[in-house]
Coordinates of N, CA, C and O in Angstrom, one line a residue:
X1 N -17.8 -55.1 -102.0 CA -18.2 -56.2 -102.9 C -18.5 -55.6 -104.3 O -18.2 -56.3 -105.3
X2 N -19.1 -54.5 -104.3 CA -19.5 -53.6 -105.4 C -18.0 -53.0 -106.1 O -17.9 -52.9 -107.4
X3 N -17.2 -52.7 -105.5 CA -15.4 -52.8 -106.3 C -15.4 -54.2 -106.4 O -15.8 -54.2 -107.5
X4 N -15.2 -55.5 -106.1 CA -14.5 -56.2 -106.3 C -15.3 -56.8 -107.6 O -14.8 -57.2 -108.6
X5 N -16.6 -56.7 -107.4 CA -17.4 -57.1 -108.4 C -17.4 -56.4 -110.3 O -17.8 -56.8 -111.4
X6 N -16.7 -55.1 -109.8 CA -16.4 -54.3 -111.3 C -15.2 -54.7 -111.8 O -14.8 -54.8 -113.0
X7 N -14.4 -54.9 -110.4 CA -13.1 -55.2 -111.4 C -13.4 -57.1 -112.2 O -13.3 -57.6 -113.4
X8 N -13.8 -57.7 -111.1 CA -13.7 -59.5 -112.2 C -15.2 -59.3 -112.4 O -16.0 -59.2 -111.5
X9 N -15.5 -59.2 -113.3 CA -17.1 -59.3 -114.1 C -17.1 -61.0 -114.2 O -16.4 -61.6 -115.0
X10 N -18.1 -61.4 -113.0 CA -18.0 -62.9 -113.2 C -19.7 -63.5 -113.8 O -20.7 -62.9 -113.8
X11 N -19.4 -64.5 -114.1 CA -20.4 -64.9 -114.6 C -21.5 -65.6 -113.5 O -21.1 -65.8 -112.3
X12 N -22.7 -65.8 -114.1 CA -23.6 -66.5 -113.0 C -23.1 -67.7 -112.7 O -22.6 -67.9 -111.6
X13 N -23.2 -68.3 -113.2 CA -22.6 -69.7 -112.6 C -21.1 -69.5 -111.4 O -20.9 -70.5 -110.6
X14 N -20.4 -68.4 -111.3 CA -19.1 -68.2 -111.2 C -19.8 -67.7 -109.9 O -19.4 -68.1 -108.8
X15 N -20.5 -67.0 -109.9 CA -21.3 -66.0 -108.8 C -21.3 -66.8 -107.6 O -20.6 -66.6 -106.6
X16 N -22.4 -67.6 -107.8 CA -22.6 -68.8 -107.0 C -21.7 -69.4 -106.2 O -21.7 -69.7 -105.0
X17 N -20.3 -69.4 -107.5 CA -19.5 -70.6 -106.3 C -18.4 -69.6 -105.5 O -17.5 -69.9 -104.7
X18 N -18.7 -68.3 -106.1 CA -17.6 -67.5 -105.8 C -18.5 -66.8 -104.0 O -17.8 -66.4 -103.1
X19 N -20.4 -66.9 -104.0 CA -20.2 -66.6 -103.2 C -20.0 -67.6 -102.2 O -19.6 -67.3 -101.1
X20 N -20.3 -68.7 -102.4 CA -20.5 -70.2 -101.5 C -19.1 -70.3 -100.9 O -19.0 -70.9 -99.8
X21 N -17.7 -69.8 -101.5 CA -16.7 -69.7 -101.3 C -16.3 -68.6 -100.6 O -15.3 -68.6 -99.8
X22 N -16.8 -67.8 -100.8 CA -17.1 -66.4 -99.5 C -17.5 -66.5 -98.6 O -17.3 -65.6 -97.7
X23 N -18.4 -67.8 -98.4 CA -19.8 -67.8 -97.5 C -18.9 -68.8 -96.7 O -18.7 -68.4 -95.6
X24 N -18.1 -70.1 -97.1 CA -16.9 -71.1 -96.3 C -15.9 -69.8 -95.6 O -15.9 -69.7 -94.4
X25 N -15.5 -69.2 -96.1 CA -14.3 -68.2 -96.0 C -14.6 -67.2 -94.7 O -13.8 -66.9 -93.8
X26 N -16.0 -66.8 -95.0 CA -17.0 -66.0 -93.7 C -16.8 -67.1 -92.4 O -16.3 -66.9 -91.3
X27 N -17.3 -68.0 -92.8 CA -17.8 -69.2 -92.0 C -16.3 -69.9 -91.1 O -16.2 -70.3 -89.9
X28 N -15.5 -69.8 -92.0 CA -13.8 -70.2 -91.2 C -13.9 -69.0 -90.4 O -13.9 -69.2 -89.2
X29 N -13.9 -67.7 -90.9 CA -13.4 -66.4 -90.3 C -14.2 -66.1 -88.9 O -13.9 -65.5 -87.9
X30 N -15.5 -66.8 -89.2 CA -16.1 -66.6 -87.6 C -16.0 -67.5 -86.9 O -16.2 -67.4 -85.7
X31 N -15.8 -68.7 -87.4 CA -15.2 -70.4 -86.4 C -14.4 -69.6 -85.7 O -14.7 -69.2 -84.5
X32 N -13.3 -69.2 -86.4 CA -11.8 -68.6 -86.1 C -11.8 -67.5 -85.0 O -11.0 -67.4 -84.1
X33 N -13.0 -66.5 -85.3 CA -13.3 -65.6 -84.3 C -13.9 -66.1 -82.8 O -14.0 -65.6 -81.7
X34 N -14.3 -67.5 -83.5 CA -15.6 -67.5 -81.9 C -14.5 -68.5 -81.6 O -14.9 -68.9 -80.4
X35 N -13.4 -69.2 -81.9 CA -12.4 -70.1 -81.4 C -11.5 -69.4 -80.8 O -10.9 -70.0 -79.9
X36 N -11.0 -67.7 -81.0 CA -10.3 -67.1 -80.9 C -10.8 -66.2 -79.0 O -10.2 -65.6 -78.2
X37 N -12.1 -66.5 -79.1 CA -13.1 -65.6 -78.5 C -13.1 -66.3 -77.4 O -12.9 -65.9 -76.3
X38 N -13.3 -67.8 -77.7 CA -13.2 -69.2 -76.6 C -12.1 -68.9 -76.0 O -12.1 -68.6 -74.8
X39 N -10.8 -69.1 -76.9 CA -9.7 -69.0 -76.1 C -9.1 -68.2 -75.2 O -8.5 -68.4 -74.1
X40 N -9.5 -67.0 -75.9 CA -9.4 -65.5 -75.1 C -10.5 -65.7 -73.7 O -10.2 -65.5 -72.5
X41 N -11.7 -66.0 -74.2 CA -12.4 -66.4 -72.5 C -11.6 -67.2 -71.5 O -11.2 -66.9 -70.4
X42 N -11.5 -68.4 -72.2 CA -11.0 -69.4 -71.3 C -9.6 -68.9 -70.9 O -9.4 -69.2 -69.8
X43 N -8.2 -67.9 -71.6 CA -7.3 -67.4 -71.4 C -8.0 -66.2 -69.9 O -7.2 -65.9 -69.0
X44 N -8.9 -65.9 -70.0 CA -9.3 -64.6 -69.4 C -9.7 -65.4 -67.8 O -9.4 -65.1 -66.7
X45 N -10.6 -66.7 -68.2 CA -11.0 -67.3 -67.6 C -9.8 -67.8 -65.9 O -9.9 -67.5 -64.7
X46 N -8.8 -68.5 -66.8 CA -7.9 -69.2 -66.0 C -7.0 -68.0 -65.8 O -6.2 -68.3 -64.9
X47 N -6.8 -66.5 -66.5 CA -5.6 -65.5 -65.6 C -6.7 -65.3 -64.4 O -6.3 -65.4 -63.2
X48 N -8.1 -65.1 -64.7 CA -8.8 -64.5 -63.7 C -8.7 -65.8 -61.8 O -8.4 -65.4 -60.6
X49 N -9.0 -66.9 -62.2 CA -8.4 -68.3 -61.6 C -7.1 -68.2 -61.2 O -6.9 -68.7 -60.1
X50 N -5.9 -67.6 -61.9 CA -4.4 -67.9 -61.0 C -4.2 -67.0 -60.4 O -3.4 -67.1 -59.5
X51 N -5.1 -65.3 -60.7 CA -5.1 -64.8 -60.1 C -5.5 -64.5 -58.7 O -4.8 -64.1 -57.8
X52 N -7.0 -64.8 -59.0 CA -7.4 -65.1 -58.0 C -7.5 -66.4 -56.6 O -8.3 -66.7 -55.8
X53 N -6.2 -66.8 -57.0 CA -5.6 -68.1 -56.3 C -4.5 -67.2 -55.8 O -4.6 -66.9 -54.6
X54 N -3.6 -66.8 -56.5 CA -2.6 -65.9 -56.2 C -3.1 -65.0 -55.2 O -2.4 -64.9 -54.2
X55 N -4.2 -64.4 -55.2 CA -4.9 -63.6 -54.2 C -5.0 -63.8 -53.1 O -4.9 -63.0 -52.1
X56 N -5.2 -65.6 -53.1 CA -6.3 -66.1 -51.9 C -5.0 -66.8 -51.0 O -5.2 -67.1 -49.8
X57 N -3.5 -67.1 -51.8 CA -2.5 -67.3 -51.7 C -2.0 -66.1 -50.8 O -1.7 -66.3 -49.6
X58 N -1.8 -64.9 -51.4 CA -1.2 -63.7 -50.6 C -1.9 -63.4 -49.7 O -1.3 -62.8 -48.8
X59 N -3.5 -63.8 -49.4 CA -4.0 -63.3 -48.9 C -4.2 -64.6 -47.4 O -4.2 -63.9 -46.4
X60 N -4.3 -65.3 -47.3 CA -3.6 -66.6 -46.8 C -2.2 -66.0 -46.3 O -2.2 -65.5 -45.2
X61 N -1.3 -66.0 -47.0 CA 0.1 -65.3 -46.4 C 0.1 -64.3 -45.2 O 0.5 -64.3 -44.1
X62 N -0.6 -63.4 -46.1 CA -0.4 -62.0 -45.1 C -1.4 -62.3 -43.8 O -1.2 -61.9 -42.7
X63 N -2.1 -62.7 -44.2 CA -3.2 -63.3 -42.8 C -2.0 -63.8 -41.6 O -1.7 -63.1 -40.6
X64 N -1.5 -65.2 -42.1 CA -0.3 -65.4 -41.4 C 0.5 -65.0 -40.7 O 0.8 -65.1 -39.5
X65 N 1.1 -64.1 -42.0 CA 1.9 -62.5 -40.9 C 1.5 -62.0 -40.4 O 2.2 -61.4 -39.5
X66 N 0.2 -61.9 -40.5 CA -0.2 -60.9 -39.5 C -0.9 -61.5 -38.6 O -1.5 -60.6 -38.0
X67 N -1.1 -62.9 -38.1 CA -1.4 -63.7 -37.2 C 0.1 -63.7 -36.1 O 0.1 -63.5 -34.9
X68 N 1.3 -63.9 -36.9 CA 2.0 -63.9 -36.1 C 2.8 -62.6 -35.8 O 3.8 -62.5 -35.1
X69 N 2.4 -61.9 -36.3 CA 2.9 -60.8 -36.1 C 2.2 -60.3 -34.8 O 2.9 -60.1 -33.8
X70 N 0.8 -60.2 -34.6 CA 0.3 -59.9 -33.7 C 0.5 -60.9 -32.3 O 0.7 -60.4 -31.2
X71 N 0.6 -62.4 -32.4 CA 1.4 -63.3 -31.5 C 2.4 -62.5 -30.9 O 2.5 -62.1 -29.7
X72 N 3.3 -62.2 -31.8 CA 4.5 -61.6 -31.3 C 4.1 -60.2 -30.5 O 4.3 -60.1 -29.3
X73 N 3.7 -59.3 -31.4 CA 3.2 -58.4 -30.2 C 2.7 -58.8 -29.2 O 3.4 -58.6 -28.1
X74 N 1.6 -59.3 -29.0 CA 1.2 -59.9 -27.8 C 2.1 -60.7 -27.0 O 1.7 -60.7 -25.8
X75 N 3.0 -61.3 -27.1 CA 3.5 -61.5 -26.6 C 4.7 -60.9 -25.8 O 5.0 -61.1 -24.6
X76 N 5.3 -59.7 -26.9 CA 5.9 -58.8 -26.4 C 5.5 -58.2 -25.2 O 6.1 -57.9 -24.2
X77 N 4.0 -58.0 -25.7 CA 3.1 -56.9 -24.5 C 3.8 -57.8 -23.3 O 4.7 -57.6 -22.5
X78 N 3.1 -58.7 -23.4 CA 3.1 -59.5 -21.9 C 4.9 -59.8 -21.4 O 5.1 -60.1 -20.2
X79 N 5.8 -59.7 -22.2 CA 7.1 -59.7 -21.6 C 7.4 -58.0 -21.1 O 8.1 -57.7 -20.2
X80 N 6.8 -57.4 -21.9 CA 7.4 -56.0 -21.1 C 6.3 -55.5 -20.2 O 6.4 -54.4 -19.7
X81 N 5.0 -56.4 -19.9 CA 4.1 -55.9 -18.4 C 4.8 -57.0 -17.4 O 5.1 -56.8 -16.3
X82 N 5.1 -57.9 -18.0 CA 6.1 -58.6 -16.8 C 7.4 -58.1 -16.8 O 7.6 -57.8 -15.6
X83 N 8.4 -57.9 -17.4 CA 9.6 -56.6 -17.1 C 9.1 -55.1 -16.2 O 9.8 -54.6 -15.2
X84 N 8.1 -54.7 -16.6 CA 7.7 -53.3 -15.8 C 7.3 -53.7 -14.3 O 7.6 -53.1 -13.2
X85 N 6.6 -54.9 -14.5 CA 6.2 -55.1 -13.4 C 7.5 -55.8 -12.3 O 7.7 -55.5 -11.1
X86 N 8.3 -56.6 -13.1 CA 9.2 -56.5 -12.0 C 10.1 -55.5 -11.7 O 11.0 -55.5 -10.7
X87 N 10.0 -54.7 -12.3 CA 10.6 -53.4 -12.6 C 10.6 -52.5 -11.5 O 11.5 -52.0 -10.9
X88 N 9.2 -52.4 -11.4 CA 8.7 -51.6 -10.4 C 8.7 -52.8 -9.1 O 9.2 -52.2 -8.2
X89 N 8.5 -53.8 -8.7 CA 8.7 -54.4 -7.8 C 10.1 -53.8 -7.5 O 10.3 -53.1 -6.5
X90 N 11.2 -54.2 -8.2 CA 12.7 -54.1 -7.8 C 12.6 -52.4 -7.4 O 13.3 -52.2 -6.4
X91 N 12.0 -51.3 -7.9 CA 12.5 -50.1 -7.6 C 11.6 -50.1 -6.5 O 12.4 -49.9 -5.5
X92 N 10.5 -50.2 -6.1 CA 9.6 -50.2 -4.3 C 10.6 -51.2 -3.7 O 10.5 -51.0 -2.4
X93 N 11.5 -52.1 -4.0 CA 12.3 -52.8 -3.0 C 13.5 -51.8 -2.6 O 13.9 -51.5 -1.5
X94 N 13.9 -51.3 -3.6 CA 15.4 -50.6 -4.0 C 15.0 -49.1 -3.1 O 16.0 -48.6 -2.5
X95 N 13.6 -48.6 -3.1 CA 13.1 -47.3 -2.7 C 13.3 -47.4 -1.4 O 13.9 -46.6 -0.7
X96 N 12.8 -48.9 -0.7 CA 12.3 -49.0 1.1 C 13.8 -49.1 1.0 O 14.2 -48.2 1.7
X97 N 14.6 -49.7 0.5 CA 16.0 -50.1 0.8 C 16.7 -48.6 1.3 O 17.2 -48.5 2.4
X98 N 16.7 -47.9 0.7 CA 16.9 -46.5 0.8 C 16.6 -45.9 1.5 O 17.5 -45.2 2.1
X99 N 15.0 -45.8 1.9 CA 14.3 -45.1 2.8 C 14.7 -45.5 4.2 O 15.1 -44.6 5.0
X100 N 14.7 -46.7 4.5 CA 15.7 -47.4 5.4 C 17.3 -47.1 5.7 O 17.9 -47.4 6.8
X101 N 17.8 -46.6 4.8 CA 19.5 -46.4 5.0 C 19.5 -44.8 5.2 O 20.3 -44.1 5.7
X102 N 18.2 -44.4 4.7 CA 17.9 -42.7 4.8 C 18.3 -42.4 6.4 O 19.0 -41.7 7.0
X103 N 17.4 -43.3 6.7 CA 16.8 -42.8 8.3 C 17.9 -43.9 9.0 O 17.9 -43.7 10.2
X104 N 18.7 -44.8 8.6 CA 19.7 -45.0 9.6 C 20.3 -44.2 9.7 O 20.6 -43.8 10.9
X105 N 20.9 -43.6 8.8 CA 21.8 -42.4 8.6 C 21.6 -41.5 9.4 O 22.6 -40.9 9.9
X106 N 20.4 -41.1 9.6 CA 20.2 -39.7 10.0 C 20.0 -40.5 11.7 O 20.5 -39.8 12.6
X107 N 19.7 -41.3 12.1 CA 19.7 -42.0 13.3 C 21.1 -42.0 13.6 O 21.4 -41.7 14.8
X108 N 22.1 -42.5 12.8 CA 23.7 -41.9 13.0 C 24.0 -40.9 13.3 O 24.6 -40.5 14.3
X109 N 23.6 -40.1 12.4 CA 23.9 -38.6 12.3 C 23.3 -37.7 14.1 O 23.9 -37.0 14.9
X110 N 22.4 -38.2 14.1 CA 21.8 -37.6 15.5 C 22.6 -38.4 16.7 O 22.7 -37.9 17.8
X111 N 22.9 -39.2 16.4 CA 23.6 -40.0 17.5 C 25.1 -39.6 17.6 O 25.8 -39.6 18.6
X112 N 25.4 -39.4 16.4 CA 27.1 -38.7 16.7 C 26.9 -37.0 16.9 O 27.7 -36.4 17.6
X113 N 25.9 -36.5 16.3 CA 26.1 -35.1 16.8 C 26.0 -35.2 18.5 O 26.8 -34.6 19.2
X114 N 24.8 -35.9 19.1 CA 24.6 -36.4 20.4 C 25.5 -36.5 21.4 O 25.3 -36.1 22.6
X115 N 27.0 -37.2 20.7 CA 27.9 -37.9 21.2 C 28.5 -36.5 21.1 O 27.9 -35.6 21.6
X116 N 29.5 -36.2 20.6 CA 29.8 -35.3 20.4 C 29.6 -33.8 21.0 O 30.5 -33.1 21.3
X117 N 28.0 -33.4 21.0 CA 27.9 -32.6 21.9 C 28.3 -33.0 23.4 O 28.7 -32.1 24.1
X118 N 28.2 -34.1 24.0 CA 28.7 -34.4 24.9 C 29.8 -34.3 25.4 O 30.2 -33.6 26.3
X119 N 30.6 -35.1 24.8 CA 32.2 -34.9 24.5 C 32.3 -33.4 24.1 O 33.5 -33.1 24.2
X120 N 31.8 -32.6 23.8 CA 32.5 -31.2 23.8 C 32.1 -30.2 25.4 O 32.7 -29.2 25.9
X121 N 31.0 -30.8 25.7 CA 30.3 -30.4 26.8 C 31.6 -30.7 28.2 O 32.3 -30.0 28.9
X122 N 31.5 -32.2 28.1 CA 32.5 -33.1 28.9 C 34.3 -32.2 28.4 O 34.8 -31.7 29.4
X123 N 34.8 -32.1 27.8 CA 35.9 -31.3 27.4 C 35.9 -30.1 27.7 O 37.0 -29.7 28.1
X124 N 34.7 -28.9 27.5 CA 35.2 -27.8 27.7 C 35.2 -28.0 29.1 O 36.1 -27.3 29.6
X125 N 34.3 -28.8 30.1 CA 34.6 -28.7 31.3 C 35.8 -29.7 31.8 O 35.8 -29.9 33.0
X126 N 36.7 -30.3 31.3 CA 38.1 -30.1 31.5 C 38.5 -29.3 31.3 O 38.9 -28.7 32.3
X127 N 38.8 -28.9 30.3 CA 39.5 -27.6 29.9 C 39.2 -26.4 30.9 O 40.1 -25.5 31.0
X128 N 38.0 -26.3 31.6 CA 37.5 -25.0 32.3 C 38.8 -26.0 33.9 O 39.5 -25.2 34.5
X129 N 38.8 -27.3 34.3 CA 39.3 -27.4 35.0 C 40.8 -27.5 34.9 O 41.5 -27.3 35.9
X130 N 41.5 -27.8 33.5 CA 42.6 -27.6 33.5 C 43.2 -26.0 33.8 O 44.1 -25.6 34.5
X131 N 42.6 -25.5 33.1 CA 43.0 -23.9 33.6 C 42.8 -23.4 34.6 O 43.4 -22.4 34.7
X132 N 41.9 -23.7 35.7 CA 42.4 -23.8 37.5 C 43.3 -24.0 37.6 O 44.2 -23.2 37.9
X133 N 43.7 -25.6 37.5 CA 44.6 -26.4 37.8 C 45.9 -25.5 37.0 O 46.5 -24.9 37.9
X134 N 46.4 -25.2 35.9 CA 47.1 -24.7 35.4 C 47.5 -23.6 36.2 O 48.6 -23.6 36.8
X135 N 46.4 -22.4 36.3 CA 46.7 -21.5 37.1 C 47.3 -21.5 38.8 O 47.8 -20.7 39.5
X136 N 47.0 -22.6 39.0 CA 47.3 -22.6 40.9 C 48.6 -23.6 40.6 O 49.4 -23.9 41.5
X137 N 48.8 -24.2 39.2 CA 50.3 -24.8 39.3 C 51.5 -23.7 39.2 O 52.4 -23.6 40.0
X138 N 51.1 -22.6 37.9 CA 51.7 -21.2 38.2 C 51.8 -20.4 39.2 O 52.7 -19.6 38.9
X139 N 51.4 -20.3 40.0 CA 51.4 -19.5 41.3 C 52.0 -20.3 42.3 O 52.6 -19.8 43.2
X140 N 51.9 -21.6 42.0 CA 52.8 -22.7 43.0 C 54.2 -22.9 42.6 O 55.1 -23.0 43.5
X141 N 54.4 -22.9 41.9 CA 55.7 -22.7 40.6 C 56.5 -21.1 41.3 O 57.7 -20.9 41.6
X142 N 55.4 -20.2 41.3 CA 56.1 -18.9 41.4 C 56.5 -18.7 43.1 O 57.4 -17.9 43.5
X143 N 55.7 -19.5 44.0 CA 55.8 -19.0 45.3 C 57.1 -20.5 45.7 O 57.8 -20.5 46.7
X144 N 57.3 -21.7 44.6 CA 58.2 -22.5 45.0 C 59.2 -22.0 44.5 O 60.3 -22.6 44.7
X145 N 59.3 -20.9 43.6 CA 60.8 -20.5 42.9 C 61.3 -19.5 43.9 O 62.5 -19.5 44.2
X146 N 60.1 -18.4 44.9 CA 60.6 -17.9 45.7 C 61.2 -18.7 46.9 O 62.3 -18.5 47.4
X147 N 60.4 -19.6 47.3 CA 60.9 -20.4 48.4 C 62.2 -21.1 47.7 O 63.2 -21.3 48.4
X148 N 62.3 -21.5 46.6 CA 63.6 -22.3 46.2 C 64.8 -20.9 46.2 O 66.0 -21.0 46.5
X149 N 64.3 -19.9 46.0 CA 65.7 -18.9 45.9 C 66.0 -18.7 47.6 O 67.0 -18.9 48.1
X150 N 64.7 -18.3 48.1 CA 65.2 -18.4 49.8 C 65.6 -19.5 50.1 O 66.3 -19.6 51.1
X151 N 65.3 -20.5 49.6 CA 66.4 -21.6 50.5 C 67.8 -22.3 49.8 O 68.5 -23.1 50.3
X152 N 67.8 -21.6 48.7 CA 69.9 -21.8 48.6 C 70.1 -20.5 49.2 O 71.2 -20.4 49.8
X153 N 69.4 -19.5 49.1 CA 69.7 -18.0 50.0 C 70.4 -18.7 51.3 O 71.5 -18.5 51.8
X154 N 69.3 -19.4 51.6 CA 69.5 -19.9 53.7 C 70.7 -21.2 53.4 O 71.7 -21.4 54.2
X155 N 70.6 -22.0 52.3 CA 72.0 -23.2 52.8 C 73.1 -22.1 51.6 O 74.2 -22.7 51.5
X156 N 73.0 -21.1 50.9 CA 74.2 -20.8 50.5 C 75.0 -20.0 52.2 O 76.2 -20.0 52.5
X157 N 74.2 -19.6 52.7 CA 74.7 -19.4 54.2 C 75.0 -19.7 55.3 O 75.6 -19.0 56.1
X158 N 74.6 -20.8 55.5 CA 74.5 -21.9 55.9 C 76.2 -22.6 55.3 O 77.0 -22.8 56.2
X159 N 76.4 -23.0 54.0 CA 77.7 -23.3 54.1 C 78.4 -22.5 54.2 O 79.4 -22.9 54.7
X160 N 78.2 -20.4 53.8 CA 79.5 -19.9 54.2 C 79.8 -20.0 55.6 O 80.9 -20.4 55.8
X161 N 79.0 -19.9 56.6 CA 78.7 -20.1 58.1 C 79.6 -21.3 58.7 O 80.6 -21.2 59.5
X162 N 79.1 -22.6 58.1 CA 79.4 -24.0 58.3 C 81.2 -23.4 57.5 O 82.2 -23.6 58.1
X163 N 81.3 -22.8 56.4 CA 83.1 -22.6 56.1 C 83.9 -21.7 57.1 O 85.1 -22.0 57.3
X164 N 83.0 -20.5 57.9 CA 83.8 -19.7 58.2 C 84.0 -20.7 59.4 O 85.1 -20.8 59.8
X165 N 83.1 -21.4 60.1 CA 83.1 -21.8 61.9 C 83.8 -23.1 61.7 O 84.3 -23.7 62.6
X166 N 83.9 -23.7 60.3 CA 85.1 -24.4 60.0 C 86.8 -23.9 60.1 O 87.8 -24.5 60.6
X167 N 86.6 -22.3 59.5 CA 88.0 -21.9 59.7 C 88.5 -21.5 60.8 O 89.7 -21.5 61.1
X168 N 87.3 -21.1 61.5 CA 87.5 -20.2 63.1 C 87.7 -21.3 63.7 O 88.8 -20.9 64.1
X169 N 87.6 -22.8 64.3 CA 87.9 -24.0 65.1 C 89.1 -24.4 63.9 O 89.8 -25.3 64.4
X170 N 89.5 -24.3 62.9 CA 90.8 -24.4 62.7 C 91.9 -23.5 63.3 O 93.0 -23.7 63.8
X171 N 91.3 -22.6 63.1 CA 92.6 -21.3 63.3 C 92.7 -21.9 64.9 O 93.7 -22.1 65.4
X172 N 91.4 -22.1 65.6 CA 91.5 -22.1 67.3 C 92.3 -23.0 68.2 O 92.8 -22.9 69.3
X173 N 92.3 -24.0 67.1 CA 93.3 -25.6 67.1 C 94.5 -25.2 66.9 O 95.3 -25.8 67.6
X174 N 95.1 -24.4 65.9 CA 96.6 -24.1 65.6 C 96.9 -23.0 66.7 O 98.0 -22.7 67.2
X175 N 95.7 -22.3 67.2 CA 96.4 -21.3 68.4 C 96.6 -21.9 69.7 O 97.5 -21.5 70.5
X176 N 95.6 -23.1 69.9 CA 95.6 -23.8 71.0 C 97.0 -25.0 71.1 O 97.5 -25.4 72.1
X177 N 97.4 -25.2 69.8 CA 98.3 -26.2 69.8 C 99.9 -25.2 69.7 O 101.0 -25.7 69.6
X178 N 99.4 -23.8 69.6 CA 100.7 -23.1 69.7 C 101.0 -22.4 71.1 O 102.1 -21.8 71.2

């Protein structure tokens, strides 16, 4: 004020209106400030309000999601303790199923080895009787090959005998009739 005052050397009267005109000019400039101050509040006021709507908005939202988000899990849960659970039902069904065919099997198994040992028991004692039998057919075989050779032996003699006492009663007949 003390520069602006050296450069225009005003007069008293000038003083007055020059400050009364400083004093309007102050007086606009702090309206202006405390209007600028209002707005900026009330600006601060209502970001703080959309914001915090926006907040209670997202926050509302994600609540949501995450209401159903946990539905969904829970619900999940309960479809895969009901899957496990029939899960494991079907494999204790699937296991006795098994356990069951285990031991038929092996109830087969003992029943054909069973069989079988029998039937080999029952065979070798054929077998122990075919080779008797076999053997006294060979010996019968060998004592009928001797008896079969002695007896074309006895009728191969037998016809020369029956030829020669054929020729001797011919010749006897041509001597008798001569």
């Amino acid at each position: 004020s003390s520069g602006i005052n050296a450069e225009w050397p005003l007069r008293p009267g000038e003083r007055g209106a020059d400050l009364n005109k400083r004093n309007v000019e102050i007086k606009k400039l702090k309206s202006d400030l405390a209007q600028l101050q209002k707005s900026s509040n009330e600006t601060n006021k209502r970001i703080k309000s959309d914001s915090m709507k926006q907040e209670l908005t997202d926050t509302k939202t994600s609540d949501g999601k995450c209401d159903r988000l946990n539905q969904s899990i829970a619900q999940l849960r309960t479809q895969l303790a009901q899957a496990v659970a029939e899960h494991r039902q079907s494999e204790q069904i699937l296991r006795s199923r098994k356990i069951k065919t285990e031991s038929a099997l092996e109830t087969w198994i003992a029943k054909y080895d069973t069989d079988m040992g029998e039937r080999q028991d029952e065979f070798e004692q054929i077998e122990a009787v075919y080779k008797v039998e076999k053997q006294q057919l060979e010996d019968l075989e060998e004592r009928f090959a001797v008896l079969e050779e002695e007896y074309n032996r006895i009728i191969e003699e037998r016809r020369v005998n029956a030829e020669l006492k054929a020729e001797e009663e011919r010749r006897l007949r041509l001597l008798t009739k001569a």
